[in-house]
mmCIF file of C-alpha atoms in Angstrom:
data_model
loop_
_atom_site.group_PDB
_atom_site.id
_atom_site.type_symbol
_atom_site.label_atom_id
_atom_site.label_comp_id
_atom_site.label_asym_id
_atom_site.label_seq_id
_atom_site.Cartn_x
_atom_site.Cartn_y
_atom_site.Cartn_z
ATOM 1 C CA MET A 1 -250.711 21.131 11.423
ATOM 2 C CA THR A 2 -250.889 21.724 7.694
ATOM 3 C CA ALA A 3 -248.047 23.093 5.575
ATOM 4 C CA THR A 4 -250.063 26.185 4.730
ATOM 5 C CA SER A 5 -250.041 27.290 8.388
ATOM 6 C CA HIS A 6 -246.294 27.990 8.069
ATOM 7 C CA ARG A 7 -246.645 30.348 5.126
ATOM 8 C CA LEU A 8 -245.832 34.011 5.568
ATOM 9 C CA PRO A 9 -248.744 36.425 5.136
ATOM 10 C CA ALA A 10 -249.402 37.209 1.506
ATOM 11 C CA GLU A 11 -247.999 40.520 0.309
ATOM 12 C CA PRO A 12 -250.214 42.927 -1.634
ATOM 13 C CA PRO A 13 -250.275 42.971 -5.428
ATOM 14 C CA SER A 14 -247.328 44.621 -7.160
ATOM 15 C CA VAL A 15 -248.509 47.970 -8.541
ATOM 16 C CA ASP A 16 -247.036 51.455 -8.540
ATOM 17 C CA TRP A 17 -248.022 54.190 -6.105
ATOM 18 C CA LEU A 18 -250.919 55.213 -8.375
ATOM 19 C CA GLY A 19 -252.213 51.650 -8.586
ATOM 20 C CA GLN A 20 -250.963 51.104 -12.144
ATOM 21 C CA ALA A 21 -249.290 47.922 -13.359
ATOM 22 C CA LEU A 22 -245.475 47.855 -13.333
ATOM 23 C CA ASP A 23 -243.525 47.075 -16.506
ATOM 24 C CA CYS A 24 -239.884 46.063 -15.987
ATOM 25 C CA ALA A 25 -239.213 46.293 -19.748
ATOM 26 C CA THR A 26 -239.685 50.079 -19.725
ATOM 27 C CA CYS A 27 -238.288 50.730 -16.240
ATOM 28 C CA ASP A 28 -235.393 53.160 -15.763
ATOM 29 C CA ASN A 29 -233.740 50.520 -13.590
ATOM 30 C CA ARG A 30 -234.120 47.572 -15.949
ATOM 31 C CA GLY A 31 -230.340 47.165 -16.046
ATOM 32 C CA LEU A 32 -230.415 46.342 -12.345
ATOM 33 C CA LEU A 33 -232.779 43.462 -12.992
ATOM 34 C CA ALA A 34 -230.141 41.648 -15.040
ATOM 35 C CA GLU A 35 -227.608 42.244 -12.262
ATOM 36 C CA GLY A 36 -229.945 40.822 -9.626
ATOM 37 C CA LYS A 37 -230.199 44.183 -7.844
ATOM 38 C CA CYS A 38 -233.956 44.406 -8.102
ATOM 39 C CA GLN A 39 -236.725 41.859 -8.424
ATOM 40 C CA PRO A 40 -240.363 42.187 -9.522
ATOM 41 C CA ALA A 41 -242.865 41.962 -6.671
ATOM 42 C CA PHE A 42 -240.022 41.771 -4.144
ATOM 43 C CA SER A 43 -237.515 44.619 -4.495
ATOM 44 C CA CYS A 44 -238.679 47.600 -6.521
ATOM 45 C CA VAL A 45 -238.404 51.342 -5.979
ATOM 46 C CA PHE A 46 -241.526 52.011 -8.045
ATOM 47 C CA ASP A 47 -243.736 49.577 -6.108
ATOM 48 C CA ARG A 48 -246.425 50.974 -3.808
ATOM 49 C CA TYR A 49 -245.544 48.530 -1.011
ATOM 50 C CA ALA A 50 -243.065 50.091 1.422
ATOM 51 C CA LYS A 51 -241.252 46.811 2.167
ATOM 52 C CA ARG A 52 -240.393 46.360 -1.514
ATOM 53 C CA ILE A 53 -239.105 49.928 -1.669
ATOM 54 C CA ASP A 54 -237.013 49.265 1.433
ATOM 55 C CA ARG A 55 -235.527 46.114 -0.093
ATOM 56 C CA PHE A 56 -234.593 48.062 -3.208
ATOM 57 C CA PHE A 57 -232.588 50.637 -1.240
ATOM 58 C CA ARG A 58 -230.997 47.948 0.902
ATOM 59 C CA TRP A 59 -229.700 46.418 -2.314
ATOM 60 C CA ASN A 60 -228.932 49.770 -3.928
ATOM 61 C CA PRO A 61 -228.147 52.364 -1.226
ATOM 62 C CA ALA A 62 -226.016 54.429 -3.625
ATOM 63 C CA LEU A 63 -229.149 55.287 -5.623
ATOM 64 C CA ALA A 64 -231.007 56.876 -2.690
ATOM 65 C CA ASN A 65 -229.996 60.438 -3.610
ATOM 66 C CA ASN A 66 -231.778 60.052 -6.941
ATOM 67 C CA TYR A 67 -235.191 59.529 -5.318
ATOM 68 C CA LEU A 68 -235.421 62.264 -2.699
ATOM 69 C CA GLU A 69 -237.866 64.226 -4.853
ATOM 70 C CA HIS A 70 -240.027 61.290 -5.902
ATOM 71 C CA PRO A 71 -243.768 62.136 -5.758
ATOM 72 C CA TYR A 72 -244.554 59.110 -3.556
ATOM 73 C CA PHE A 73 -243.841 59.883 0.117
ATOM 74 C CA GLU A 74 -242.837 56.281 0.921
ATOM 75 C CA VAL A 75 -240.031 56.454 -1.636
ATOM 76 C CA ARG A 76 -238.754 59.746 -0.205
ATOM 77 C CA ALA A 77 -238.992 58.425 3.346
ATOM 78 C CA VAL A 78 -237.126 55.190 2.691
ATOM 79 C CA ALA A 79 -234.556 56.859 0.455
ATOM 80 C CA SER A 80 -233.745 59.314 3.244
ATOM 81 C CA ARG A 81 -232.321 56.453 5.321
ATOM 82 C CA SER A 82 -229.490 55.892 2.849
ATOM 83 C CA ALA A 83 -229.117 59.290 1.189
ATOM 84 C CA ASP A 84 -226.168 61.569 1.870
ATOM 85 C CA VAL A 85 -226.832 63.580 5.025
ATOM 86 C CA PHE A 86 -226.214 66.927 3.317
ATOM 87 C CA ARG A 87 -229.012 66.087 0.862
ATOM 88 C CA LEU A 88 -231.580 65.762 3.688
ATOM 89 C CA VAL A 89 -231.918 69.517 4.120
ATOM 90 C CA GLY A 90 -234.402 69.592 1.271
ATOM 91 C CA LEU A 91 -236.659 67.123 3.143
ATOM 92 C CA MET A 92 -236.787 68.952 6.479
ATOM 93 C CA TYR A 93 -240.032 70.642 5.487
ATOM 94 C CA ASP A 94 -241.422 67.820 3.359
ATOM 95 C CA PRO A 95 -245.241 67.955 3.247
ATOM 96 C CA ASP A 96 -245.460 64.402 4.624
ATOM 97 C CA GLU A 97 -244.724 63.818 8.312
ATOM 98 C CA THR A 98 -243.450 60.278 7.634
ATOM 99 C CA VAL A 99 -240.616 61.728 5.586
ATOM 100 C CA ARG A 100 -239.764 64.310 8.236
ATOM 101 C CA LEU A 101 -239.859 61.579 10.874
ATOM 102 C CA HIS A 102 -237.167 59.628 9.008
ATOM 103 C CA VAL A 103 -235.136 62.755 8.369
ATOM 104 C CA ALA A 104 -235.151 63.624 12.078
ATOM 105 C CA LEU A 105 -233.250 60.395 12.750
ATOM 106 C CA ARG A 106 -230.235 61.509 10.752
ATOM 107 C CA LEU A 107 -230.003 65.295 10.745
ATOM 108 C CA PRO A 108 -226.989 66.846 12.499
ATOM 109 C CA GLN A 109 -227.799 68.749 15.685
ATOM 110 C CA ARG A 110 -227.781 72.289 14.263
ATOM 111 C CA LEU A 111 -230.357 71.300 11.641
ATOM 112 C CA LEU A 112 -232.359 69.037 13.955
ATOM 113 C CA ALA A 113 -232.993 72.064 16.174
ATOM 114 C CA GLU A 114 -234.993 73.627 13.337
ATOM 115 C CA LEU A 115 -237.570 70.843 13.701
ATOM 116 C CA ARG A 116 -238.400 71.702 17.328
ATOM 117 C CA ALA A 117 -241.591 73.399 16.133
ATOM 118 C CA ASP A 118 -242.581 70.774 13.553
ATOM 119 C CA PRO A 119 -246.394 70.620 13.222
ATOM 120 C CA ASP A 120 -246.444 66.844 13.845
ATOM 121 C CA ARG A 121 -246.076 65.598 17.445
ATOM 122 C CA GLU A 122 -244.321 62.375 16.399
ATOM 123 C CA VAL A 123 -241.592 64.384 14.703
ATOM 124 C CA ARG A 124 -241.201 66.583 17.781
ATOM 125 C CA ILE A 125 -241.044 63.483 19.987
ATOM 126 C CA ARG A 126 -238.167 62.196 17.904
ATOM 127 C CA VAL A 127 -236.469 65.581 18.092
ATOM 128 C CA ALA A 128 -236.867 65.624 21.887
ATOM 129 C CA HIS A 129 -235.188 62.206 22.049
ATOM 130 C CA ARG A 130 -232.236 63.122 19.840
ATOM 131 C CA LEU A 131 -231.593 66.817 20.294
ATOM 132 C CA ASP A 132 -228.643 67.850 22.414
ATOM 133 C CA ALA A 133 -229.943 68.641 25.917
ATOM 134 C CA SER A 134 -228.500 72.145 25.760
ATOM 135 C CA LEU A 135 -230.867 72.931 22.875
ATOM 136 C CA LEU A 136 -234.069 71.636 24.492
ATOM 137 C CA GLY A 137 -234.997 74.930 26.139
ATOM 138 C CA GLY A 138 -236.978 75.886 23.066
ATOM 139 C CA MET A 139 -239.325 72.926 23.664
ATOM 140 C CA VAL A 140 -240.372 73.497 27.294
ATOM 141 C CA ASP A 141 -243.654 75.049 26.124
ATOM 142 C CA ASP A 142 -244.445 72.451 23.468
ATOM 143 C CA PRO A 143 -248.233 72.018 23.060
ATOM 144 C CA ASP A 144 -247.982 68.235 23.555
ATOM 145 C CA TYR A 145 -247.592 66.946 27.127
ATOM 146 C CA PHE A 146 -245.539 63.897 26.105
ATOM 147 C CA VAL A 147 -243.010 66.045 24.275
ATOM 148 C CA ARG A 148 -242.685 68.215 27.387
ATOM 149 C CA GLN A 149 -242.299 65.077 29.500
ATOM 150 C CA LEU A 150 -239.337 63.994 27.376
ATOM 151 C CA VAL A 151 -237.892 67.491 27.597
ATOM 152 C CA ALA A 152 -238.233 67.438 31.396
ATOM 153 C CA GLN A 153 -236.298 64.165 31.517
ATOM 154 C CA ARG A 154 -233.340 65.573 29.592
ATOM 155 C CA LEU A 155 -233.296 69.331 30.173
ATOM 156 C CA PRO A 156 -230.169 70.583 32.006
ATOM 157 C CA LEU A 157 -230.927 71.069 35.715
ATOM 158 C CA PRO A 158 -230.322 74.852 35.706
ATOM 159 C CA LEU A 159 -233.182 75.198 33.179
ATOM 160 C CA LEU A 160 -235.566 72.705 34.779
ATOM 161 C CA PRO A 161 -237.253 75.109 37.263
ATOM 162 C CA ARG A 162 -238.974 76.667 34.246
ATOM 163 C CA MET A 163 -241.098 73.504 34.045
ATOM 164 C CA ALA A 164 -242.122 73.327 37.699
ATOM 165 C CA ARG A 165 -245.475 74.953 36.883
ATOM 166 C CA ASP A 166 -246.212 72.873 33.807
ATOM 167 C CA PRO A 167 -249.985 72.348 33.406
ATOM 168 C CA ASP A 168 -249.651 68.557 33.140
ATOM 169 C CA ARG A 169 -249.268 66.310 36.183
ATOM 170 C CA GLU A 170 -247.049 63.756 34.419
ATOM 171 C CA VAL A 171 -244.590 66.447 33.407
ATOM 172 C CA ARG A 172 -244.415 67.834 36.938
ATOM 173 C CA LEU A 173 -243.789 64.330 38.284
ATOM 174 C CA VAL A 174 -240.690 64.144 36.107
ATOM 175 C CA VAL A 175 -239.638 67.601 37.286
ATOM 176 C CA ALA A 176 -240.159 66.618 40.937
ATOM 177 C CA ALA A 177 -237.967 63.557 40.458
ATOM 178 C CA ARG A 178 -235.068 65.656 39.125
ATOM 179 C CA LEU A 179 -235.134 69.108 40.702
ATOM 180 C CA GLN A 180 -232.615 69.775 43.430
ATOM 181 C CA VAL A 181 -233.015 71.828 46.618
ATOM 182 C CA PRO A 182 -233.805 74.690 46.868
ATOM 183 C CA ALA A 183 -235.601 74.698 43.509
ATOM 184 C CA LEU A 184 -237.557 71.592 44.578
ATOM 185 C CA LEU A 185 -239.300 73.590 47.318
ATOM 186 C CA VAL A 186 -241.545 75.316 44.787
ATOM 187 C CA LEU A 187 -243.405 72.015 44.325
ATOM 188 C CA ARG A 188 -244.314 71.571 48.003
ATOM 189 C CA ASP A 189 -247.697 73.173 47.299
ATOM 190 C CA ASP A 190 -248.352 71.409 43.979
ATOM 191 C CA PRO A 191 -252.078 70.675 43.469
ATOM 192 C CA GLU A 192 -251.392 66.965 42.800
ATOM 193 C CA VAL A 193 -250.843 64.608 45.740
ATOM 194 C CA ASP A 194 -248.449 62.373 43.809
ATOM 195 C CA VAL A 195 -246.210 65.321 42.982
ATOM 196 C CA ARG A 196 -246.094 66.411 46.635
ATOM 197 C CA ARG A 197 -245.352 62.825 47.685
ATOM 198 C CA SER A 198 -242.386 62.790 45.339
ATOM 199 C CA VAL A 199 -241.184 66.060 46.844
ATOM 200 C CA ALA A 200 -241.519 64.688 50.388
ATOM 201 C CA ARG A 201 -239.473 61.621 49.451
ATOM 202 C CA ARG A 202 -236.646 63.779 48.126
ATOM 203 C CA LEU A 203 -236.469 66.704 50.534
ATOM 204 C CA PRO A 204 -233.935 66.442 53.375
ATOM 205 C CA ALA A 205 -235.485 65.811 56.789
ATOM 206 C CA GLY A 206 -234.765 69.359 57.952
ATOM 207 C CA LEU A 207 -237.077 70.824 55.298
ATOM 208 C CA LEU A 208 -240.087 68.570 55.876
ATOM 209 C CA GLY A 209 -241.780 70.579 58.637
ATOM 210 C CA GLU A 210 -244.241 72.373 56.396
ATOM 211 C CA MET A 211 -245.187 69.158 54.587
ATOM 212 C CA ALA A 212 -246.082 67.489 57.884
ATOM 213 C CA ARG A 213 -249.214 69.664 57.749
ATOM 214 C CA ASP A 214 -250.109 68.668 54.180
ATOM 215 C CA PRO A 215 -253.878 68.078 53.721
ATOM 216 C CA ALA A 216 -253.227 64.669 52.098
ATOM 217 C CA TRP A 217 -252.436 61.865 54.545
ATOM 218 C CA GLU A 218 -250.346 60.149 51.857
ATOM 219 C CA VAL A 219 -247.940 63.090 51.872
ATOM 220 C CA ARG A 220 -247.768 63.146 55.681
ATOM 221 C CA TRP A 221 -247.054 59.399 55.579
ATOM 222 C CA GLU A 222 -244.069 60.076 53.297
ATOM 223 C CA VAL A 223 -242.880 62.742 55.731
ATOM 224 C CA ALA A 224 -243.101 60.285 58.611
ATOM 225 C CA GLN A 225 -240.751 57.868 56.830
ATOM 226 C CA LYS A 226 -237.775 60.208 57.238
ATOM 227 C CA ALA A 227 -238.867 62.736 59.869
ATOM 228 C CA SER A 228 -236.624 63.965 62.648
ATOM 229 C CA GLU A 229 -237.477 62.742 66.160
ATOM 230 C CA LEU A 230 -239.313 65.954 66.996
ATOM 231 C CA LEU A 231 -241.345 65.901 63.780
ATOM 232 C CA ALA A 232 -242.102 62.204 64.135
ATOM 233 C CA ARG A 233 -243.428 62.787 67.659
ATOM 234 C CA SER A 234 -245.765 65.473 66.346
ATOM 235 C CA LEU A 235 -247.089 63.014 63.773
ATOM 236 C CA LEU A 236 -248.011 60.555 66.531
ATOM 237 C CA LEU A 237 -251.059 62.800 66.954
ATOM 238 C CA ASP A 238 -252.029 62.689 63.271
ATOM 239 C CA GLU A 239 -255.707 61.995 62.499
ATOM 240 C CA GLU A 240 -254.809 59.081 60.193
ATOM 241 C CA ALA A 241 -253.782 55.754 61.695
ATOM 242 C CA GLU A 242 -251.409 55.024 58.801
ATOM 243 C CA VAL A 243 -249.475 58.219 59.508
ATOM 244 C CA ARG A 244 -249.352 57.539 63.260
ATOM 245 C CA ASP A 245 -248.065 54.010 62.621
ATOM 246 C CA ALA A 246 -245.394 55.325 60.254
ATOM 247 C CA ALA A 247 -244.316 57.935 62.819
ATOM 248 C CA ARG A 248 -244.118 55.246 65.513
ATOM 249 C CA ASP A 249 -241.966 53.047 63.270
ATOM 250 C CA ARG A 250 -239.730 56.000 62.475
ATOM 251 C CA LEU A 251 -239.185 56.761 66.173
ATOM 252 C CA ALA A 252 -238.292 53.125 66.756
ATOM 253 C CA THR A 253 -235.487 53.414 64.227
ATOM 254 C CA LEU A 254 -234.280 56.726 65.661
ATOM 255 C CA LYS A 255 -233.974 55.576 69.289
ATOM 256 C CA PRO A 256 -231.030 53.221 68.668
ATOM 257 C CA GLU A 257 -229.291 56.065 66.794
ATOM 258 C CA ALA A 258 -229.873 58.391 69.776
ATOM 259 C CA ARG A 259 -228.422 55.846 72.212
ATOM 260 C CA HIS A 260 -225.289 55.361 70.087
ATOM 261 C CA GLY A 261 -224.966 59.127 69.612
#
């Protein structure tokens, strides 16, 4: 193996965000160069390469506030990581979604809630991850299914029934895994088999009677796993062998319980 195979990938040329050459002699931060707090082609706030901008603010976090209005979005985005939190308000509606994405990581809850309707889905995803669960109600109708899926995972249970009729199957699967009885009953007639299977797994045995007549054998099979003796006996006549076998196995486990009862 040659020595060159161990080299790190070459970084791009050092130019500013407009593609112009950089001149340390006329730079506003030239005093930092002498102090070893910046370095050409490695740590520079005026470089186009985001990693060099990041290194600059890692070495000089106290200067972040000075660059929150820089015309280059990468500078604003990276500076927002170290800037004072109260200064981030001005970036909440930045024209670039990368900046807003970084801002959403640090905003306090009352301000983060204002980004629930951000036009960019990635920003809303981050909001759905961070926002206090009590404030997520305003996102149950988000246009993006993945945002709604995150909301369904964290929404307080009293508010979750609002999402039981969500148009997306994946969202309803999350709802079915969390809803409690009696609210869970509304999903017994869900159009998706997997959602109804989830419901059958979670309903108590005494509420499974209706689902024993489900048109999908997979749902009836789930019912058979936990059916009462009477319901299991009825499923011995099911048209599907898998359901009949499951009902037979269920009865075998119930008989010892009946003898000890």
